[in-house]
PDB file of C-alpha atoms in Angstrom:
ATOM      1  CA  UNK T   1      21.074  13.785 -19.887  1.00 72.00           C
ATOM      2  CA  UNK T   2      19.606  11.643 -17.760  1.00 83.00           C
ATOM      3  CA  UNK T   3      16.635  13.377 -14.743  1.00 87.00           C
ATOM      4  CA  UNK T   4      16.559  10.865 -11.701  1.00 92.00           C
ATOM      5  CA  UNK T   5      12.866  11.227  -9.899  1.00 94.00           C
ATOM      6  CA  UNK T   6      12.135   9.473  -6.628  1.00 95.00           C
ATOM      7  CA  UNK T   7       8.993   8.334  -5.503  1.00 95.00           C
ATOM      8  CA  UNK T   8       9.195   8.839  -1.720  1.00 94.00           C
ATOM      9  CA  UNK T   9       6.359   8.248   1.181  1.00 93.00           C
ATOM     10  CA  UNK T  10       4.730  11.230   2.730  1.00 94.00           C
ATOM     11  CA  UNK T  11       2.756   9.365   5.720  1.00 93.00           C
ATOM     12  CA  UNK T  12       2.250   5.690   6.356  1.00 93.00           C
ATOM     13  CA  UNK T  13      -0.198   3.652   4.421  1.00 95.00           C
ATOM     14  CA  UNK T  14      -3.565   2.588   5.112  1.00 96.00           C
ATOM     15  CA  UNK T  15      -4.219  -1.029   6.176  1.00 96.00           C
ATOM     16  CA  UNK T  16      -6.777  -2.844   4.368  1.00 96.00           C
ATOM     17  CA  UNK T  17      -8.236  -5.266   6.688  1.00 95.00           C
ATOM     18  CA  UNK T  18     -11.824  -5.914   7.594  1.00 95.00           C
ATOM     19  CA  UNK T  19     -12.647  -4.448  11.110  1.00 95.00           C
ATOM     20  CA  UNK T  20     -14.589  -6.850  13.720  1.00 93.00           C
ATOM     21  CA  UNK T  21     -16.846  -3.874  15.312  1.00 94.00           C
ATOM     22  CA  UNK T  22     -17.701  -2.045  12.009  1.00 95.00           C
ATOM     23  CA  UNK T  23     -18.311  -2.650   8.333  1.00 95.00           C
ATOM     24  CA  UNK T  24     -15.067  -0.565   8.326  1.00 95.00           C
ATOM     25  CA  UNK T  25     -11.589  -2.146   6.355  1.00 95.00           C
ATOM     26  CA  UNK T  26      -9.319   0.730   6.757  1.00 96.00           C
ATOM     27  CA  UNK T  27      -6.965   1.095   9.923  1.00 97.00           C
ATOM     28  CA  UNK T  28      -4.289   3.612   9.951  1.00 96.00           C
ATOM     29  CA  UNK T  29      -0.992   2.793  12.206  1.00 94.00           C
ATOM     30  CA  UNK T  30      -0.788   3.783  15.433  1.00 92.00           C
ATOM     31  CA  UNK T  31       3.085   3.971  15.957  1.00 93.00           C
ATOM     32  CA  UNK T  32       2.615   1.997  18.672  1.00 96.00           C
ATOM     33  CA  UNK T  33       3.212  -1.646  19.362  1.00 97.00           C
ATOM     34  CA  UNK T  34       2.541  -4.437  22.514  1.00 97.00           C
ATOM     35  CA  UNK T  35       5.211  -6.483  23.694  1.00 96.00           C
ATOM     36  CA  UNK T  36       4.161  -9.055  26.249  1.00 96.00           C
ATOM     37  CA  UNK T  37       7.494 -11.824  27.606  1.00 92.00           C
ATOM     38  CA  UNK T  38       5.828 -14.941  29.456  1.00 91.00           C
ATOM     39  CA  UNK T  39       9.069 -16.597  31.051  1.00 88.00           C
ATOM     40  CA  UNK T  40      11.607 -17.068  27.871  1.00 92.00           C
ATOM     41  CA  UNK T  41       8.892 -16.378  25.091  1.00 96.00           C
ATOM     42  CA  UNK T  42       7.733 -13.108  24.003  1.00 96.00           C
ATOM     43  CA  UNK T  43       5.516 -11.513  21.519  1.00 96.00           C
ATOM     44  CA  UNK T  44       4.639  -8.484  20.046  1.00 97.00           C
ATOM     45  CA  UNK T  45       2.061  -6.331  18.128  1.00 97.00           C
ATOM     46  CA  UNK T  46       1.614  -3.578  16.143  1.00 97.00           C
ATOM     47  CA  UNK T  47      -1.652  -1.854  16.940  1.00 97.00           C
ATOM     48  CA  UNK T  48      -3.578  -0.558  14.327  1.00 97.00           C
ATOM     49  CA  UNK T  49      -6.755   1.771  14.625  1.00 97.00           C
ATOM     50  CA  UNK T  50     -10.270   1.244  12.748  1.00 97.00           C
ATOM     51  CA  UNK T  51     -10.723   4.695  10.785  1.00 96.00           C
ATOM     52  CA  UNK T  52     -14.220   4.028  11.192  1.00 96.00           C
ATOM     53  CA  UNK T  53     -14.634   3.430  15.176  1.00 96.00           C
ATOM     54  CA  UNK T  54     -11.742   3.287  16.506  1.00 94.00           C
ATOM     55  CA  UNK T  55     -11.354  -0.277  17.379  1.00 95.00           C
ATOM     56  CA  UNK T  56      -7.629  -1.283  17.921  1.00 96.00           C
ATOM     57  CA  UNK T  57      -6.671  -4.281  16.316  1.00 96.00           C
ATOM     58  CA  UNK T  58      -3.345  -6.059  16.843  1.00 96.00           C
ATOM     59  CA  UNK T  59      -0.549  -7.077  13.554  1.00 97.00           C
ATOM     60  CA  UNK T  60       1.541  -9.646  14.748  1.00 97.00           C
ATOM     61  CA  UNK T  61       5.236  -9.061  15.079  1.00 96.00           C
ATOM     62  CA  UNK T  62       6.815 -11.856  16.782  1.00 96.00           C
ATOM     63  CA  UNK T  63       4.826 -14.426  18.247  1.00 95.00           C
ATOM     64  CA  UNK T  64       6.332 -17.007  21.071  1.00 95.00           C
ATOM     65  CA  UNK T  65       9.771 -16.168  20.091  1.00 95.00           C
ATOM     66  CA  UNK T  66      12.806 -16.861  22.921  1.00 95.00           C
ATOM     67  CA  UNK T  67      13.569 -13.793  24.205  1.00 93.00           C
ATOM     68  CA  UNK T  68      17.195 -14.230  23.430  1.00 94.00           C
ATOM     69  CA  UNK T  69      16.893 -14.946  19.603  1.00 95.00           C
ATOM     70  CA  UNK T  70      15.878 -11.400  19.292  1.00 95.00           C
ATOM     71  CA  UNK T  71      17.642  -8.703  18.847  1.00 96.00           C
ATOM     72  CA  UNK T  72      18.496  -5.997  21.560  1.00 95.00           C
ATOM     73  CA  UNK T  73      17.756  -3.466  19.025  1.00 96.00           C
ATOM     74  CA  UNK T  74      14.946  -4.259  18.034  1.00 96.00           C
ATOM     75  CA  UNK T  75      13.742  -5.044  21.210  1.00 95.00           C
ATOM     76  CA  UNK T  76      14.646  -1.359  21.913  1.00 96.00           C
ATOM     77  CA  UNK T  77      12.783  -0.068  19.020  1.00 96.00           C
ATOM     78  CA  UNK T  78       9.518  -1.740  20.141  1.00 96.00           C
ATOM     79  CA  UNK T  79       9.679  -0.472  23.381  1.00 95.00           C
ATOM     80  CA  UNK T  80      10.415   3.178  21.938  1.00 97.00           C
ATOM     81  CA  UNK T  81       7.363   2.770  20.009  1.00 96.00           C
ATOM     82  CA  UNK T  82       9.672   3.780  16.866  1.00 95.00           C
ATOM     83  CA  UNK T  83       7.564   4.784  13.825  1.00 93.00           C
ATOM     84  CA  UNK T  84      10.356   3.747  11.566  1.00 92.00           C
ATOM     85  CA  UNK T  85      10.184   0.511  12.672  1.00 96.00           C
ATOM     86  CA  UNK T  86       6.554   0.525  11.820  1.00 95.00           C
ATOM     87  CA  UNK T  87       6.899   1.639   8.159  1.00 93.00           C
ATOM     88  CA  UNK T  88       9.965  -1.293   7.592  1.00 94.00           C
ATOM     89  CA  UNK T  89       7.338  -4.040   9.094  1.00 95.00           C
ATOM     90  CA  UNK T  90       4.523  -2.825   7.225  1.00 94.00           C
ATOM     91  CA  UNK T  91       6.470  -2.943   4.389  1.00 91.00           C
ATOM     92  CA  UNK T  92       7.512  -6.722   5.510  1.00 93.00           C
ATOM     93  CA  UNK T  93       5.714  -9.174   3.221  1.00 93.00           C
ATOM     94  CA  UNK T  94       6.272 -11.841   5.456  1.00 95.00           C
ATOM     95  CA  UNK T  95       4.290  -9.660   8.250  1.00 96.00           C
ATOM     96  CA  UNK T  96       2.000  -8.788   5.556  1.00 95.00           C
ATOM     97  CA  UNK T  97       0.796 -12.625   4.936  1.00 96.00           C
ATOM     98  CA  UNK T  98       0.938 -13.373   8.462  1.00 96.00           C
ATOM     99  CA  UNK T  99      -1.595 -10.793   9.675  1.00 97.00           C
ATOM    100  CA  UNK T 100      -3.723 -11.219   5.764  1.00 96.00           C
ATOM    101  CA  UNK T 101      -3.551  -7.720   5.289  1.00 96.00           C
ATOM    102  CA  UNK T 102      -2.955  -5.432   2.263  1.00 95.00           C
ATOM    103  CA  UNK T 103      -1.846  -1.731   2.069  1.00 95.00           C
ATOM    104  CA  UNK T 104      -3.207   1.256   0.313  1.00 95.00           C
ATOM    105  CA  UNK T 105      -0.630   4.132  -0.665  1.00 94.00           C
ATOM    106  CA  UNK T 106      -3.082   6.484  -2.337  1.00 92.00           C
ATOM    107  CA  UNK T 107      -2.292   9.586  -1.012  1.00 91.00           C
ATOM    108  CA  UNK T 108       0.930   8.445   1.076  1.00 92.00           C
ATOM    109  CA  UNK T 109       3.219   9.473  -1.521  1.00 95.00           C
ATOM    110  CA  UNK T 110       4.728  11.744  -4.031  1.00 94.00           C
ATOM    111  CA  UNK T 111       6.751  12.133  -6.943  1.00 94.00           C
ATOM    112  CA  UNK T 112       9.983  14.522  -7.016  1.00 93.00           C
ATOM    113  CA  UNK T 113      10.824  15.352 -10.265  1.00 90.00           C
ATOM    114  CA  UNK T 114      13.904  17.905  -9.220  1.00 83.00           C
ATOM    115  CA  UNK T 115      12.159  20.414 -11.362  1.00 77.00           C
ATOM    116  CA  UNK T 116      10.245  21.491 -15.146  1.00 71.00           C
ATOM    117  CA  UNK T 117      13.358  22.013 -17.234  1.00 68.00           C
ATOM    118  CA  UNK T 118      12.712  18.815 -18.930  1.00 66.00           C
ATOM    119  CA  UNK T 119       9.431  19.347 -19.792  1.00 67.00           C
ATOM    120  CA  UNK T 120      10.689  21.198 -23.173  1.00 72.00           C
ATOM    121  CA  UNK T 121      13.141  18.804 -24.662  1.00 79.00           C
ATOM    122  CA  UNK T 122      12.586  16.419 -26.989  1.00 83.00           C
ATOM    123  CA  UNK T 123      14.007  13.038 -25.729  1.00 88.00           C
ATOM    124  CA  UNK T 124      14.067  12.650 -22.054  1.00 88.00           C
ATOM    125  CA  UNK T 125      15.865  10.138 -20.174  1.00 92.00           C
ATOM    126  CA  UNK T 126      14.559   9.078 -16.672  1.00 92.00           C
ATOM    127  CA  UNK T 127      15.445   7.111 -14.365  1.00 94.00           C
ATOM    128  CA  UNK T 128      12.716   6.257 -11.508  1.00 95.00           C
ATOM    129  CA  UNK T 129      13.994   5.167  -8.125  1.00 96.00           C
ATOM    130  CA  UNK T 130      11.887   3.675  -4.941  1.00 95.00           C
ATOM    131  CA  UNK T 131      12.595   4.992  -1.771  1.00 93.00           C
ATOM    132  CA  UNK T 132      10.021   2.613  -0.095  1.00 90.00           C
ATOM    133  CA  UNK T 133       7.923  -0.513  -1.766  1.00 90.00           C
ATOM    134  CA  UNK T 134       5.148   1.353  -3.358  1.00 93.00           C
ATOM    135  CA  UNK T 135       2.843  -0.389  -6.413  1.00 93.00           C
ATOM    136  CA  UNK T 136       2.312   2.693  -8.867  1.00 94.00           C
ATOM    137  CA  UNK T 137       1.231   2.619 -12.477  1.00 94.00           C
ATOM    138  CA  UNK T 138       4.505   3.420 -14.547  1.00 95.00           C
ATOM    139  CA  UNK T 139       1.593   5.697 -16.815  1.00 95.00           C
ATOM    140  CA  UNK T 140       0.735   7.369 -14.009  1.00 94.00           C
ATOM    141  CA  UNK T 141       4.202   8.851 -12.723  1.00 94.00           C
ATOM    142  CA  UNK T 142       5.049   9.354 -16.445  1.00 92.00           C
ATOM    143  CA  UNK T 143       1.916  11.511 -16.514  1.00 92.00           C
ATOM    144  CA  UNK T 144       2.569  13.459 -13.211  1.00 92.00           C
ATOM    145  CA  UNK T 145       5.458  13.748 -14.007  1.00 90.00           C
ATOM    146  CA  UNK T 146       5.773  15.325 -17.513  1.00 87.00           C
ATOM    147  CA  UNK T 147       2.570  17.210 -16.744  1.00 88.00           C
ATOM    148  CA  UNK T 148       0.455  15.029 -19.243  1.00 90.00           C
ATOM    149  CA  UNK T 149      -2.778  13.109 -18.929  1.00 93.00           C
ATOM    150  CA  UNK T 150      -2.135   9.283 -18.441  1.00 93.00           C
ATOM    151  CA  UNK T 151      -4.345   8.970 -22.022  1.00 95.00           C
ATOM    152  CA  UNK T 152      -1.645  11.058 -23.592  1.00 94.00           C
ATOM    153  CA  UNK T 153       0.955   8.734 -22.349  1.00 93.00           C
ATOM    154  CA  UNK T 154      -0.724   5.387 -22.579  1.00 94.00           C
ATOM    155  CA  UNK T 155      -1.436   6.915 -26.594  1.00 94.00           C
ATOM    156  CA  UNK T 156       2.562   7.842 -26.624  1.00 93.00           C
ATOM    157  CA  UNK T 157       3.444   3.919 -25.197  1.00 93.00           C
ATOM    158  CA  UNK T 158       0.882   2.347 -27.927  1.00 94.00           C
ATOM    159  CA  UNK T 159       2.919   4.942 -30.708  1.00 94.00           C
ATOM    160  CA  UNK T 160       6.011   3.007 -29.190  1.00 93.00           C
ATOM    161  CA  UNK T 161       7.220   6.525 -28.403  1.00 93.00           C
ATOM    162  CA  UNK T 162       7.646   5.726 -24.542  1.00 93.00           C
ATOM    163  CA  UNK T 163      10.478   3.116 -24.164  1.00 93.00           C
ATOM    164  CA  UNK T 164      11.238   1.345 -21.308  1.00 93.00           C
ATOM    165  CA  UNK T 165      12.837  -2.545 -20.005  1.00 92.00           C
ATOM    166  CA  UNK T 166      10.147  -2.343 -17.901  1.00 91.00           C
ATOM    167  CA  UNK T 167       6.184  -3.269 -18.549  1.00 91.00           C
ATOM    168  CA  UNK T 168       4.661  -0.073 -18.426  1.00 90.00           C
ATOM    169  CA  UNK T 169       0.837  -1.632 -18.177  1.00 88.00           C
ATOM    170  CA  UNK T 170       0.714  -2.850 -14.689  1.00 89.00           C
ATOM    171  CA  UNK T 171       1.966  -1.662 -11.483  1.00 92.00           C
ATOM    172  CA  UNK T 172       5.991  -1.654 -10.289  1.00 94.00           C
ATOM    173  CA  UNK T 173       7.454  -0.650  -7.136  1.00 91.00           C
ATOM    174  CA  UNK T 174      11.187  -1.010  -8.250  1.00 93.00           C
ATOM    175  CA  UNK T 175      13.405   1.141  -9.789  1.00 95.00           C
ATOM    176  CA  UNK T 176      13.642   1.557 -13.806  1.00 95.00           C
ATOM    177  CA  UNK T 177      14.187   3.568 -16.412  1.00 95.00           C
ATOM    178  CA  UNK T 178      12.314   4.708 -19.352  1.00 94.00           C
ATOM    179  CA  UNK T 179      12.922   7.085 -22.649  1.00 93.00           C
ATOM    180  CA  UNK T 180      10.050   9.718 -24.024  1.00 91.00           C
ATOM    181  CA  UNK T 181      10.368  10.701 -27.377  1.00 89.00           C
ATOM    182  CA  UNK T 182       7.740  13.620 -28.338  1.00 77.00           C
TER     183      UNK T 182
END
């Protein structure tokens, strides 16, 4: 039988991204973004807030687009400071390289296994699904999740007794699928 878990954000990440005030490189998202039309052109932000200071810093959105390539929705989801807007575009790589910034998710997510009653059975079958882009260890949601300690799993992968299409050694933040045999 085959468990599904889902790895699903609890909050927005943190930014990493050196702060100009303080020795600070952690902003959190303030849900809030700057839009600013100058004739046919306009841009817009996302602000970000030093955890440090406070300082507000600015993530690019759109910069000197025409007004009338963009979208009326999304022009209506910047104005309506919508936060779900700000988890897709910090989740955009593209935004991501433009403003040089990296995220961190510890903390900002969890791991729903749908319950213990696997725990006890021999093989298990799981298949690991993404709701957002988050880089986990494979080890480490094979740990939380069968209640082990990630040396007892990385042991377990080494005994060729966790199976999986995927590499378990590095981080993934796509679905896949992997087999533990105890």
């Amino acid at each position: 039988m085959l468990n599904n878990w889902v790895v699903t954000p609890t909050c927005l990440p943190s930014v990493l991204r050196r702060c100009h005030t303080c020795p600070s490189e952690r902003f959190r998202a303030s849900g809030k973004f700057r839009v600013n039309a100058n004739h046919k052109v306009i841009d817009a932000w996302l602000l970000v807030l030093c955890t440090a200071c406070g300082e507000t810093a600015k993530l690019t959105v759109l910069e000197r687009i025409n007004v009338r390539s963009v979208p009326p929705e999304l022009l209506d989801r910047l104005h309506d400071n919508d936060l779900g807007l700000t988890a897709e575009l910090l989740q955009d790589p593209v935004v991501r390289r433009r403003n040089r910034i990296a995220l961190d998710w510890d903390g900002a997510w969890r791991l729903d296994t749908g319950g213990s009653d696997h725990l006890d059975r021999e093989v298990i079958d799981v298949s690991v699904r993404f709701a957002a882009r988050i880089p986990v260890r494979p080890v480490r949601l094979i740990a939380e999740g069968c209640g082990l300690s990630r040396a007892e799993v990385e042991r377990l992968v080494a005994e060729g007794k966790v199976v999986s299409a995927v590499r378990l050694s590095g981080k993934v933040s796509g679905d896949f699928t992997f087999t533990l045999k105890r």
